[in-house]
Amino acid sequence: MKRYTDAKTYDNQIQSVVTIGTFDGVHIGHKKIVERLVEAARRNNLESVILTFFPHPRMVLQKDTSIKLINTIEERIQILEKTGLDSLIIHPFTKEFSRLSAGEYVEDMLIGKLNVRHVIIGYDHRFGRNRNSNIVDLASYGMKNHFTVEEISKQDIDDVAVSSTKIRKALLDGEIEKANAYLGYNFMLTGKVVKGKELGRKLNYPTANLFIEEEYKLIPKKGVYIVKSQIDDKTYFGMMNIGVNPTVNGTHQTIETHFFDASFNLYEKKIQIEILKRIRDEKKFESVEALKLAMQQDEDFSRDFINSMV
């Protein structure tokens, strides 16, 4: 998959089949669209192209928005690389770009930069200044400019019964298995391991303290989770706590993972952790000893779950 950080750098020698959207989560509904895109491109010897945007439009147009995204931009790229897509364009979304009229957008972006032959788009897609144009308008532009428009119907989308909004809610409610089912893969957190207060080490549960640079990344509900990670080409399982460590009077949220049967120094290393199952809420225990007992029970539960998977 070729990657472009601006539509103006795209190599448009071959006519393209294009779909457009933010694709946050790249969930099973999105993958259905991408499969249709790739198939149509291959059938007609065209280039399959996704045009997506970063930052998310709401981050630019609504400065006070608190929107959190399922994927960082790098995670989104990582998932799309596995779909068979030819080209991914991550176009900068700016206020200036948002002010393009529908006609300017079609002529400059779709025709001029992408050399579009066919567009596959959702029935409710809106575009142009103030999002005031729809799929009927796009089809009209297509008739005038020799490209066709294929609608992904409401029924097609509803049949999948999944949306990025539903996934975000599931994650915030701690329903990780529901979110993973909607995504078609395990929700992930990606970040650098940094030094923490080393409380886990004192409890005989040393942890990797994950720092996620992207403030827009959605963090699931506080609690204890079963996780896995690929580190140096080997799979490790473990348990993760998302929370403030109330038993030891913590005040700031941390993401700490204890990997089972592992001995390595991960400081300053960038790792990706997949979340498999939620065990329980974070809780303030009466004593450190009670916390250690609960962590042992969490480990026993986690190991039983992991053993049932293999």
PDB file of C-alpha atoms in Angstrom:
ATOM      1  CA  MET A   1       0.000   0.000   0.000  1.00  0.00           C
ATOM      2  CA  LYS A   2       1.341   3.408  -0.985  1.00  0.00           C
ATOM      3  CA  ARG A   3       0.849   6.178   1.541  1.00  0.00           C
ATOM      4  CA  TYR A   4       0.467   9.908   0.813  1.00  0.00           C
ATOM      5  CA  THR A   5       0.305  12.725   3.364  1.00  0.00           C
ATOM      6  CA  ASP A   6      -1.366  15.152   0.945  1.00  0.00           C
ATOM      7  CA  ALA A   7      -3.537  14.605  -2.122  1.00  0.00           C
ATOM      8  CA  LYS A   8      -1.291  16.884  -4.186  1.00  0.00           C
ATOM      9  CA  THR A   9       1.575  14.360  -3.850  1.00  0.00           C
ATOM     10  CA  TYR A  10      -0.554  11.457  -5.122  1.00  0.00           C
ATOM     11  CA  ASP A  11       0.679   9.814  -8.330  1.00  0.00           C
ATOM     12  CA  ASN A  12      -2.464   9.967 -10.496  1.00  0.00           C
ATOM     13  CA  GLN A  13      -1.161   8.388 -13.696  1.00  0.00           C
ATOM     14  CA  ILE A  14      -3.757   5.609 -13.399  1.00  0.00           C
ATOM     15  CA  GLN A  15      -7.452   6.411 -13.044  1.00  0.00           C
ATOM     16  CA  SER A  16      -8.831   5.571  -9.623  1.00  0.00           C
ATOM     17  CA  VAL A  17     -11.739   4.099  -7.723  1.00  0.00           C
ATOM     18  CA  VAL A  18     -12.123   6.229  -4.589  1.00  0.00           C
ATOM     19  CA  THR A  19     -13.943   6.075  -1.301  1.00  0.00           C
ATOM     20  CA  ILE A  20     -13.896   8.912   1.203  1.00  0.00           C
ATOM     21  CA  GLY A  21     -14.241   9.050   4.981  1.00  0.00           C
ATOM     22  CA  THR A  22     -12.527   9.244   8.363  1.00  0.00           C
ATOM     23  CA  PHE A  23     -12.600   5.447   8.833  1.00  0.00           C
ATOM     24  CA  ASP A  24     -12.033   5.693  12.586  1.00  0.00           C
ATOM     25  CA  GLY A  25     -11.670   2.161  13.925  1.00  0.00           C
ATOM     26  CA  VAL A  26     -11.536   0.587  10.443  1.00  0.00           C
ATOM     27  CA  HIS A  27     -14.303  -1.677  11.757  1.00  0.00           C
ATOM     28  CA  ILE A  28     -16.143  -4.509  10.005  1.00  0.00           C
ATOM     29  CA  GLY A  29     -18.483  -2.043   8.284  1.00  0.00           C
ATOM     30  CA  HIS A  30     -15.549  -0.059   6.929  1.00  0.00           C
ATOM     31  CA  LYS A  31     -13.875  -3.256   5.756  1.00  0.00           C
ATOM     32  CA  LYS A  32     -16.976  -4.154   3.764  1.00  0.00           C
ATOM     33  CA  ILE A  33     -16.619  -0.838   1.904  1.00  0.00           C
ATOM     34  CA  VAL A  34     -12.869  -1.352   1.348  1.00  0.00           C
ATOM     35  CA  GLU A  35     -13.457  -4.869  -0.018  1.00  0.00           C
ATOM     36  CA  ARG A  36     -15.937  -3.459  -2.525  1.00  0.00           C
ATOM     37  CA  LEU A  37     -13.456  -0.717  -3.446  1.00  0.00           C
ATOM     38  CA  VAL A  38     -10.540  -3.098  -4.005  1.00  0.00           C
ATOM     39  CA  GLU A  39     -12.680  -5.531  -5.996  1.00  0.00           C
ATOM     40  CA  ALA A  40     -14.016  -2.777  -8.282  1.00  0.00           C
ATOM     41  CA  ALA A  41     -10.515  -1.420  -8.898  1.00  0.00           C
ATOM     42  CA  ARG A  42      -9.062  -4.819  -9.763  1.00  0.00           C
ATOM     43  CA  ARG A  43     -11.982  -5.681 -12.030  1.00  0.00           C
ATOM     44  CA  ASN A  44     -11.405  -2.528 -14.066  1.00  0.00           C
ATOM     45  CA  ASN A  45      -7.590  -2.265 -13.844  1.00  0.00           C
ATOM     46  CA  LEU A  46      -7.843   0.933 -11.805  1.00  0.00           C
ATOM     47  CA  GLU A  47      -6.147   2.153  -8.628  1.00  0.00           C
ATOM     48  CA  SER A  48      -8.028   1.599  -5.337  1.00  0.00           C
ATOM     49  CA  VAL A  49      -7.766   4.754  -3.213  1.00  0.00           C
ATOM     50  CA  ILE A  50      -9.033   5.810   0.196  1.00  0.00           C
ATOM     51  CA  LEU A  51      -9.151   9.547   0.800  1.00  0.00           C
ATOM     52  CA  THR A  52      -9.203  10.200   4.518  1.00  0.00           C
ATOM     53  CA  PHE A  53      -8.459  13.254   6.621  1.00  0.00           C
ATOM     54  CA  PHE A  54      -6.360  14.221   9.607  1.00  0.00           C
ATOM     55  CA  PRO A  55      -6.944  15.874  11.969  1.00  0.00           C
ATOM     56  CA  HIS A  56     -10.530  14.688  12.332  1.00  0.00           C
ATOM     57  CA  PRO A  57     -12.806  17.456  10.948  1.00  0.00           C
ATOM     58  CA  ARG A  58     -14.464  17.960  14.330  1.00  0.00           C
ATOM     59  CA  MET A  59     -11.066  18.647  15.901  1.00  0.00           C
ATOM     60  CA  VAL A  60     -10.589  21.549  13.491  1.00  0.00           C
ATOM     61  CA  LEU A  61     -14.106  22.953  13.209  1.00  0.00           C
ATOM     62  CA  GLN A  62     -15.107  22.520  16.872  1.00  0.00           C
ATOM     63  CA  LYS A  63     -12.060  23.537  18.905  1.00  0.00           C
ATOM     64  CA  ASP A  64     -13.710  22.673  22.213  1.00  0.00           C
ATOM     65  CA  THR A  65     -14.707  19.199  21.069  1.00  0.00           C
ATOM     66  CA  SER A  66     -13.797  16.333  23.342  1.00  0.00           C
ATOM     67  CA  ILE A  67     -13.991  13.702  20.604  1.00  0.00           C
ATOM     68  CA  LYS A  68     -11.745  10.722  21.201  1.00  0.00           C
ATOM     69  CA  LEU A  69     -10.784   8.416  18.367  1.00  0.00           C
ATOM     70  CA  ILE A  70     -10.577   4.624  18.338  1.00  0.00           C
ATOM     71  CA  ASN A  71      -7.307   4.645  16.397  1.00  0.00           C
ATOM     72  CA  THR A  72      -4.306   6.891  16.268  1.00  0.00           C
ATOM     73  CA  ILE A  73      -3.457   7.800  12.690  1.00  0.00           C
ATOM     74  CA  GLU A  74      -0.588   5.279  12.709  1.00  0.00           C
ATOM     75  CA  GLU A  75      -2.889   2.511  13.952  1.00  0.00           C
ATOM     76  CA  ARG A  76      -5.367   3.341  11.200  1.00  0.00           C
ATOM     77  CA  ILE A  77      -2.603   3.039   8.612  1.00  0.00           C
ATOM     78  CA  GLN A  78      -1.456  -0.270  10.129  1.00  0.00           C
ATOM     79  CA  ILE A  79      -4.929  -1.801   9.820  1.00  0.00           C
ATOM     80  CA  LEU A  80      -5.595  -0.504   6.304  1.00  0.00           C
ATOM     81  CA  GLU A  81      -2.281  -1.940   5.096  1.00  0.00           C
ATOM     82  CA  LYS A  82      -3.773  -5.403   5.530  1.00  0.00           C
ATOM     83  CA  THR A  83      -6.807  -4.798   3.287  1.00  0.00           C
ATOM     84  CA  GLY A  84      -5.238  -5.011  -0.182  1.00  0.00           C
ATOM     85  CA  LEU A  85      -5.715  -1.281  -0.776  1.00  0.00           C
ATOM     86  CA  ASP A  86      -3.425   0.301  -3.396  1.00  0.00           C
ATOM     87  CA  SER A  87      -3.167   3.846  -2.028  1.00  0.00           C
ATOM     88  CA  LEU A  88      -4.070   5.689   1.164  1.00  0.00           C
ATOM     89  CA  ILE A  89      -4.186   9.478   1.099  1.00  0.00           C
ATOM     90  CA  ILE A  90      -4.246  11.182   4.494  1.00  0.00           C
ATOM     91  CA  HIS A  91      -5.100  14.720   3.478  1.00  0.00           C
ATOM     92  CA  PRO A  92      -4.633  17.562   5.988  1.00  0.00           C
ATOM     93  CA  PHE A  93      -8.012  18.845   7.135  1.00  0.00           C
ATOM     94  CA  THR A  94      -7.905  22.595   7.635  1.00  0.00           C
ATOM     95  CA  LYS A  95     -10.450  25.392   7.905  1.00  0.00           C
ATOM     96  CA  GLU A  96      -9.379  26.531   4.439  1.00  0.00           C
ATOM     97  CA  PHE A  97     -10.059  23.068   3.037  1.00  0.00           C
ATOM     98  CA  SER A  98     -13.475  22.977   4.735  1.00  0.00           C
ATOM     99  CA  ARG A  99     -14.448  26.156   2.871  1.00  0.00           C
ATOM    100  CA  LEU A 100     -14.097  24.595  -0.588  1.00  0.00           C
ATOM    101  CA  SER A 101     -17.400  24.591  -2.429  1.00  0.00           C
ATOM    102  CA  ALA A 102     -18.742  21.254  -3.657  1.00  0.00           C
ATOM    103  CA  GLY A 103     -17.726  22.134  -7.218  1.00  0.00           C
ATOM    104  CA  GLU A 104     -14.199  23.159  -6.184  1.00  0.00           C
ATOM    105  CA  TYR A 105     -13.833  19.984  -4.152  1.00  0.00           C
ATOM    106  CA  VAL A 106     -14.887  17.747  -7.048  1.00  0.00           C
ATOM    107  CA  GLU A 107     -12.847  19.537  -9.690  1.00  0.00           C
ATOM    108  CA  ASP A 108      -9.682  20.111  -7.639  1.00  0.00           C
ATOM    109  CA  MET A 109      -9.588  17.021  -5.448  1.00  0.00           C
ATOM    110  CA  LEU A 110     -11.466  14.187  -7.156  1.00  0.00           C
ATOM    111  CA  ILE A 111     -10.794  15.021 -10.789  1.00  0.00           C
ATOM    112  CA  GLY A 112      -7.600  17.073 -10.672  1.00  0.00           C
ATOM    113  CA  LYS A 113      -5.616  15.261  -7.990  1.00  0.00           C
ATOM    114  CA  LEU A 114      -7.122  11.754  -7.911  1.00  0.00           C
ATOM    115  CA  ASN A 115      -8.018  11.252 -11.580  1.00  0.00           C
ATOM    116  CA  VAL A 116     -11.225   9.585 -10.420  1.00  0.00           C
ATOM    117  CA  ARG A 117     -13.209   7.189 -12.600  1.00  0.00           C
ATOM    118  CA  HIS A 118     -15.552   5.742  -9.988  1.00  0.00           C
ATOM    119  CA  VAL A 119     -16.590   6.800  -6.448  1.00  0.00           C
ATOM    120  CA  ILE A 120     -18.017   4.402  -3.862  1.00  0.00           C
ATOM    121  CA  ILE A 121     -19.746   6.328  -1.117  1.00  0.00           C
ATOM    122  CA  GLY A 122     -22.318   5.966   1.668  1.00  0.00           C
ATOM    123  CA  TYR A 123     -25.903   7.055   1.056  1.00  0.00           C
ATOM    124  CA  ASP A 124     -25.549   9.773   3.726  1.00  0.00           C
ATOM    125  CA  HIS A 125     -22.204  11.223   2.594  1.00  0.00           C
ATOM    126  CA  ARG A 126     -22.041  15.024   2.685  1.00  0.00           C
ATOM    127  CA  PHE A 127     -19.363  17.234   1.188  1.00  0.00           C
ATOM    128  CA  GLY A 128     -18.471  20.787   0.230  1.00  0.00           C
ATOM    129  CA  ARG A 129     -18.696  23.976   2.300  1.00  0.00           C
ATOM    130  CA  ASN A 130     -21.002  23.489   5.296  1.00  0.00           C
ATOM    131  CA  ARG A 131     -21.489  19.888   4.098  1.00  0.00           C
ATOM    132  CA  ASN A 132     -24.339  21.140   1.937  1.00  0.00           C
ATOM    133  CA  SER A 133     -23.997  18.677  -0.970  1.00  0.00           C
ATOM    134  CA  ASN A 134     -24.974  15.013  -1.041  1.00  0.00           C
ATOM    135  CA  ILE A 135     -24.683  11.866  -3.146  1.00  0.00           C
ATOM    136  CA  VAL A 136     -27.263  13.117  -5.680  1.00  0.00           C
ATOM    137  CA  ASP A 137     -25.120  16.205  -6.255  1.00  0.00           C
ATOM    138  CA  LEU A 138     -22.007  14.039  -6.570  1.00  0.00           C
ATOM    139  CA  ALA A 139     -23.686  11.844  -9.191  1.00  0.00           C
ATOM    140  CA  SER A 140     -24.644  14.988 -11.107  1.00  0.00           C
ATOM    141  CA  TYR A 141     -21.021  16.161 -11.068  1.00  0.00           C
ATOM    142  CA  GLY A 142     -20.029  12.677 -12.209  1.00  0.00           C
ATOM    143  CA  MET A 143     -22.302  12.798 -15.256  1.00  0.00           C
ATOM    144  CA  LYS A 144     -20.710  16.085 -16.307  1.00  0.00           C
ATOM    145  CA  ASN A 145     -17.152  14.937 -15.639  1.00  0.00           C
ATOM    146  CA  HIS A 146     -17.155  11.307 -16.794  1.00  0.00           C
ATOM    147  CA  PHE A 147     -17.000   9.460 -13.491  1.00  0.00           C
ATOM    148  CA  THR A 148     -19.603   7.179 -11.947  1.00  0.00           C
ATOM    149  CA  VAL A 149     -20.931   7.071  -8.388  1.00  0.00           C
ATOM    150  CA  GLU A 150     -21.881   3.890  -6.522  1.00  0.00           C
ATOM    151  CA  GLU A 151     -24.034   4.203  -3.433  1.00  0.00           C
ATOM    152  CA  ILE A 152     -23.573   2.056  -0.351  1.00  0.00           C
ATOM    153  CA  SER A 153     -27.209   1.801   0.649  1.00  0.00           C
ATOM    154  CA  LYS A 154     -28.679   2.348   4.095  1.00  0.00           C
ATOM    155  CA  GLN A 155     -29.637  -1.330   4.139  1.00  0.00           C
ATOM    156  CA  ASP A 156     -26.055  -2.410   3.397  1.00  0.00           C
ATOM    157  CA  ILE A 157     -24.751  -0.255   6.239  1.00  0.00           C
ATOM    158  CA  ASP A 158     -27.536  -1.223   8.648  1.00  0.00           C
ATOM    159  CA  ASP A 159     -27.003  -4.926   7.903  1.00  0.00           C
ATOM    160  CA  VAL A 160     -23.556  -4.623   9.490  1.00  0.00           C
ATOM    161  CA  ALA A 161     -25.174  -2.891  12.498  1.00  0.00           C
ATOM    162  CA  VAL A 162     -21.930  -1.321  13.608  1.00  0.00           C
ATOM    163  CA  SER A 163     -20.579   2.209  13.788  1.00  0.00           C
ATOM    164  CA  SER A 164     -17.583   4.017  15.238  1.00  0.00           C
ATOM    165  CA  THR A 165     -19.964   5.676  17.719  1.00  0.00           C
ATOM    166  CA  LYS A 166     -21.169   2.290  19.013  1.00  0.00           C
ATOM    167  CA  ILE A 167     -17.580   1.104  19.386  1.00  0.00           C
ATOM    168  CA  ARG A 168     -16.550   4.214  21.309  1.00  0.00           C
ATOM    169  CA  LYS A 169     -19.493   3.713  23.680  1.00  0.00           C
ATOM    170  CA  ALA A 170     -18.620   0.041  24.210  1.00  0.00           C
ATOM    171  CA  LEU A 171     -15.027   0.958  25.071  1.00  0.00           C
ATOM    172  CA  LEU A 172     -16.065   3.708  27.475  1.00  0.00           C
ATOM    173  CA  ASP A 173     -18.490   1.276  29.126  1.00  0.00           C
ATOM    174  CA  GLY A 174     -15.723  -1.320  29.511  1.00  0.00           C
ATOM    175  CA  GLU A 175     -17.396  -3.725  27.054  1.00  0.00           C
ATOM    176  CA  ILE A 176     -14.124  -4.646  25.382  1.00  0.00           C
ATOM    177  CA  GLU A 177     -15.307  -7.947  23.893  1.00  0.00           C
ATOM    178  CA  LYS A 178     -18.269  -6.216  22.225  1.00  0.00           C
ATOM    179  CA  ALA A 179     -15.938  -3.529  20.845  1.00  0.00           C
ATOM    180  CA  ASN A 180     -13.524  -6.176  19.526  1.00  0.00           C
ATOM    181  CA  ALA A 181     -16.381  -8.007  17.811  1.00  0.00           C
ATOM    182  CA  TYR A 182     -17.459  -4.777  16.087  1.00  0.00           C
ATOM    183  CA  LEU A 183     -13.873  -3.972  15.096  1.00  0.00           C
ATOM    184  CA  GLY A 184     -13.020  -7.437  13.794  1.00  0.00           C
ATOM    185  CA  TYR A 185      -9.702  -7.251  15.672  1.00  0.00           C
ATOM    186  CA  ASN A 186      -8.530  -6.518  19.212  1.00  0.00           C
ATOM    187  CA  PHE A 187      -8.623  -2.890  20.320  1.00  0.00           C
ATOM    188  CA  MET A 188      -5.077  -1.666  20.847  1.00  0.00           C
ATOM    189  CA  LEU A 189      -3.104   0.914  22.765  1.00  0.00           C
ATOM    190  CA  THR A 190       0.218   2.056  21.324  1.00  0.00           C
ATOM    191  CA  GLY A 191       2.790   4.073  23.216  1.00  0.00           C
ATOM    192  CA  LYS A 192       6.184   4.370  24.798  1.00  0.00           C
ATOM    193  CA  VAL A 193       7.097   2.645  28.076  1.00  0.00           C
ATOM    194  CA  VAL A 194       8.151   5.273  30.611  1.00  0.00           C
ATOM    195  CA  LYS A 195       9.258   5.203  34.226  1.00  0.00           C
ATOM    196  CA  GLY A 196       6.463   5.272  36.753  1.00  0.00           C
ATOM    197  CA  LYS A 197       6.474   5.168  40.543  1.00  0.00           C
ATOM    198  CA  GLU A 198       7.488   1.488  40.420  1.00  0.00           C
ATOM    199  CA  LEU A 199       4.648   0.550  42.782  1.00  0.00           C
ATOM    200  CA  GLY A 200       4.078  -2.697  40.874  1.00  0.00           C
ATOM    201  CA  ARG A 201       7.656  -3.777  41.522  1.00  0.00           C
ATOM    202  CA  LYS A 202       7.116  -3.315  45.263  1.00  0.00           C
ATOM    203  CA  LEU A 203       4.042  -5.563  44.999  1.00  0.00           C
ATOM    204  CA  ASN A 204       6.024  -8.239  43.108  1.00  0.00           C
ATOM    205  CA  TYR A 205       4.096  -7.264  39.970  1.00  0.00           C
ATOM    206  CA  PRO A 206       6.501  -5.113  37.929  1.00  0.00           C
ATOM    207  CA  THR A 207       4.662  -3.178  35.245  1.00  0.00           C
ATOM    208  CA  ALA A 208       5.315  -1.393  31.978  1.00  0.00           C
ATOM    209  CA  ASN A 209       3.911   2.118  32.308  1.00  0.00           C
ATOM    210  CA  LEU A 210       2.514   3.132  28.901  1.00  0.00           C
ATOM    211  CA  PHE A 211       2.590   6.761  27.776  1.00  0.00           C
ATOM    212  CA  ILE A 212       0.330   7.542  24.803  1.00  0.00           C
ATOM    213  CA  GLU A 213       1.391  10.731  23.080  1.00  0.00           C
ATOM    214  CA  GLU A 214      -1.797  11.232  21.063  1.00  0.00           C
ATOM    215  CA  GLU A 215      -4.207  13.010  23.401  1.00  0.00           C
ATOM    216  CA  TYR A 216      -7.114  12.249  21.071  1.00  0.00           C
ATOM    217  CA  LYS A 217      -6.741   8.465  21.546  1.00  0.00           C
ATOM    218  CA  LEU A 218      -9.716   6.942  23.357  1.00  0.00           C
ATOM    219  CA  ILE A 219      -8.793   5.122  26.579  1.00  0.00           C
ATOM    220  CA  PRO A 220     -11.267   2.447  27.765  1.00  0.00           C
ATOM    221  CA  LYS A 221     -13.062   2.523  31.094  1.00  0.00           C
ATOM    222  CA  LYS A 222     -10.900   2.252  34.207  1.00  0.00           C
ATOM    223  CA  GLY A 223     -10.336  -1.289  35.361  1.00  0.00           C
ATOM    224  CA  VAL A 224      -8.248  -4.431  35.036  1.00  0.00           C
ATOM    225  CA  TYR A 225      -7.930  -6.131  31.633  1.00  0.00           C
ATOM    226  CA  ILE A 226      -6.332  -9.204  30.093  1.00  0.00           C
ATOM    227  CA  VAL A 227      -3.936  -8.196  27.318  1.00  0.00           C
ATOM    228  CA  LYS A 228      -1.346  -9.470  24.879  1.00  0.00           C
ATOM    229  CA  SER A 229       1.543  -7.914  23.013  1.00  0.00           C
ATOM    230  CA  GLN A 230       4.113  -8.779  20.363  1.00  0.00           C
ATOM    231  CA  ILE A 231       7.542  -7.838  21.713  1.00  0.00           C
ATOM    232  CA  ASP A 232      10.678  -8.746  19.775  1.00  0.00           C
ATOM    233  CA  ASP A 233       8.641 -11.154  17.614  1.00  0.00           C
ATOM    234  CA  LYS A 234       7.310 -13.067  20.611  1.00  0.00           C
ATOM    235  CA  THR A 235       3.785 -13.022  22.053  1.00  0.00           C
ATOM    236  CA  TYR A 236       3.415 -12.133  25.726  1.00  0.00           C
ATOM    237  CA  PHE A 237       0.200 -12.135  27.739  1.00  0.00           C
ATOM    238  CA  GLY A 238      -0.459 -10.110  30.840  1.00  0.00           C
ATOM    239  CA  MET A 239      -2.892  -7.954  32.767  1.00  0.00           C
ATOM    240  CA  MET A 240      -3.317  -4.210  32.510  1.00  0.00           C
ATOM    241  CA  ASN A 241      -4.666  -1.695  34.981  1.00  0.00           C
ATOM    242  CA  ILE A 242      -6.157   1.534  33.701  1.00  0.00           C
ATOM    243  CA  GLY A 243      -6.766   3.914  36.577  1.00  0.00           C
ATOM    244  CA  VAL A 244      -5.363   6.046  39.373  1.00  0.00           C
ATOM    245  CA  ASN A 245      -4.190   3.381  41.871  1.00  0.00           C
ATOM    246  CA  PRO A 246      -6.573   4.529  44.649  1.00  0.00           C
ATOM    247  CA  THR A 247      -5.246   2.040  47.242  1.00  0.00           C
ATOM    248  CA  VAL A 248      -1.937   3.934  47.313  1.00  0.00           C
ATOM    249  CA  ASN A 249      -3.648   7.338  46.957  1.00  0.00           C
ATOM    250  CA  GLY A 250      -2.784   7.868  43.320  1.00  0.00           C
ATOM    251  CA  THR A 251      -4.231  10.910  41.586  1.00  0.00           C
ATOM    252  CA  HIS A 252      -3.257  10.657  37.904  1.00  0.00           C
ATOM    253  CA  GLN A 253      -4.499   8.029  35.471  1.00  0.00           C
ATOM    254  CA  THR A 254      -1.895   5.517  34.383  1.00  0.00           C
ATOM    255  CA  ILE A 255      -1.875   2.532  32.034  1.00  0.00           C
ATOM    256  CA  GLU A 256       0.230  -0.206  33.610  1.00  0.00           C
ATOM    257  CA  THR A 257       0.776  -3.734  32.294  1.00  0.00           C
ATOM    258  CA  HIS A 258       2.296  -6.715  34.043  1.00  0.00           C
ATOM    259  CA  PHE A 259       3.482  -9.284  31.511  1.00  0.00           C
ATOM    260  CA  PHE A 260       3.433 -12.912  32.663  1.00  0.00           C
ATOM    261  CA  ASP A 261       6.574 -15.063  32.511  1.00  0.00           C
ATOM    262  CA  ALA A 262       8.620 -12.200  31.102  1.00  0.00           C
ATOM    263  CA  SER A 263      11.844 -10.542  32.103  1.00  0.00           C
ATOM    264  CA  PHE A 264      12.898  -7.595  29.977  1.00  0.00           C
ATOM    265  CA  ASN A 265      13.639  -3.904  30.155  1.00  0.00           C
ATOM    266  CA  LEU A 266      11.072  -2.035  28.087  1.00  0.00           C
ATOM    267  CA  TYR A 267      11.918   1.537  29.118  1.00  0.00           C
ATOM    268  CA  GLU A 268      11.772   3.947  26.158  1.00  0.00           C
ATOM    269  CA  LYS A 269      10.549   1.134  23.890  1.00  0.00           C
ATOM    270  CA  LYS A 270       7.432   1.692  21.786  1.00  0.00           C
ATOM    271  CA  ILE A 271       5.012  -1.184  22.163  1.00  0.00           C
ATOM    272  CA  GLN A 272       1.464  -2.039  21.124  1.00  0.00           C
ATOM    273  CA  ILE A 273      -0.869  -3.795  23.536  1.00  0.00           C
ATOM    274  CA  GLU A 274      -4.069  -5.571  22.480  1.00  0.00           C
ATOM    275  CA  ILE A 275      -6.892  -5.704  25.021  1.00  0.00           C
ATOM    276  CA  LEU A 276      -8.709  -9.040  25.165  1.00  0.00           C
ATOM    277  CA  LYS A 277     -11.071  -9.033  28.156  1.00  0.00           C
ATOM    278  CA  ARG A 278     -12.102  -6.896  31.131  1.00  0.00           C
ATOM    279  CA  ILE A 279     -11.727  -8.549  34.525  1.00  0.00           C
ATOM    280  CA  ARG A 280     -13.101  -6.001  36.978  1.00  0.00           C
ATOM    281  CA  ASP A 281     -13.434  -2.352  37.988  1.00  0.00           C
ATOM    282  CA  GLU A 282     -10.549  -0.554  39.623  1.00  0.00           C
ATOM    283  CA  LYS A 283     -11.142  -0.615  43.360  1.00  0.00           C
ATOM    284  CA  LYS A 284      -9.695   0.997  46.485  1.00  0.00           C
ATOM    285  CA  PHE A 285      -8.669  -1.832  48.823  1.00  0.00           C
ATOM    286  CA  GLU A 286      -8.398  -1.576  52.592  1.00  0.00           C
ATOM    287  CA  SER A 287      -4.700  -2.391  52.542  1.00  0.00           C
ATOM    288  CA  VAL A 288      -1.768  -3.104  50.258  1.00  0.00           C
ATOM    289  CA  GLU A 289      -2.009  -6.766  51.312  1.00  0.00           C
ATOM    290  CA  ALA A 290      -5.630  -6.890  50.142  1.00  0.00           C
ATOM    291  CA  LEU A 291      -4.532  -5.352  46.841  1.00  0.00           C
ATOM    292  CA  LYS A 292      -1.794  -7.998  46.420  1.00  0.00           C
ATOM    293  CA  LEU A 293      -4.343 -10.760  47.051  1.00  0.00           C
ATOM    294  CA  ALA A 294      -6.698  -9.264  44.442  1.00  0.00           C
ATOM    295  CA  MET A 295      -3.852  -9.049  41.923  1.00  0.00           C
ATOM    296  CA  GLN A 296      -3.060 -12.717  42.481  1.00  0.00           C
ATOM    297  CA  GLN A 297      -6.716 -13.554  41.859  1.00  0.00           C
ATOM    298  CA  ASP A 298      -6.628 -11.396  38.714  1.00  0.00           C
ATOM    299  CA  GLU A 299      -3.555 -13.298  37.533  1.00  0.00           C
ATOM    300  CA  ASP A 300      -5.171 -16.688  38.197  1.00  0.00           C
ATOM    301  CA  PHE A 301      -8.278 -15.629  36.276  1.00  0.00           C
ATOM    302  CA  SER A 302      -6.171 -14.254  33.429  1.00  0.00           C
ATOM    303  CA  ARG A 303      -4.066 -17.379  33.094  1.00  0.00           C
ATOM    304  CA  ASP A 304      -7.176 -19.579  33.045  1.00  0.00           C
ATOM    305  CA  PHE A 305      -8.660 -17.384  30.312  1.00  0.00           C
ATOM    306  CA  ILE A 306      -5.449 -17.422  28.266  1.00  0.00           C
ATOM    307  CA  ASN A 307      -5.125 -21.199  28.598  1.00  0.00           C
ATOM    308  CA  SER A 308      -8.704 -21.572  27.328  1.00  0.00           C
ATOM    309  CA  MET A 309      -7.732 -19.622  24.187  1.00  0.00           C
ATOM    310  CA  VAL A 310      -4.882 -21.887  23.129  1.00  0.00           C
TER     311      VAL A 310
END
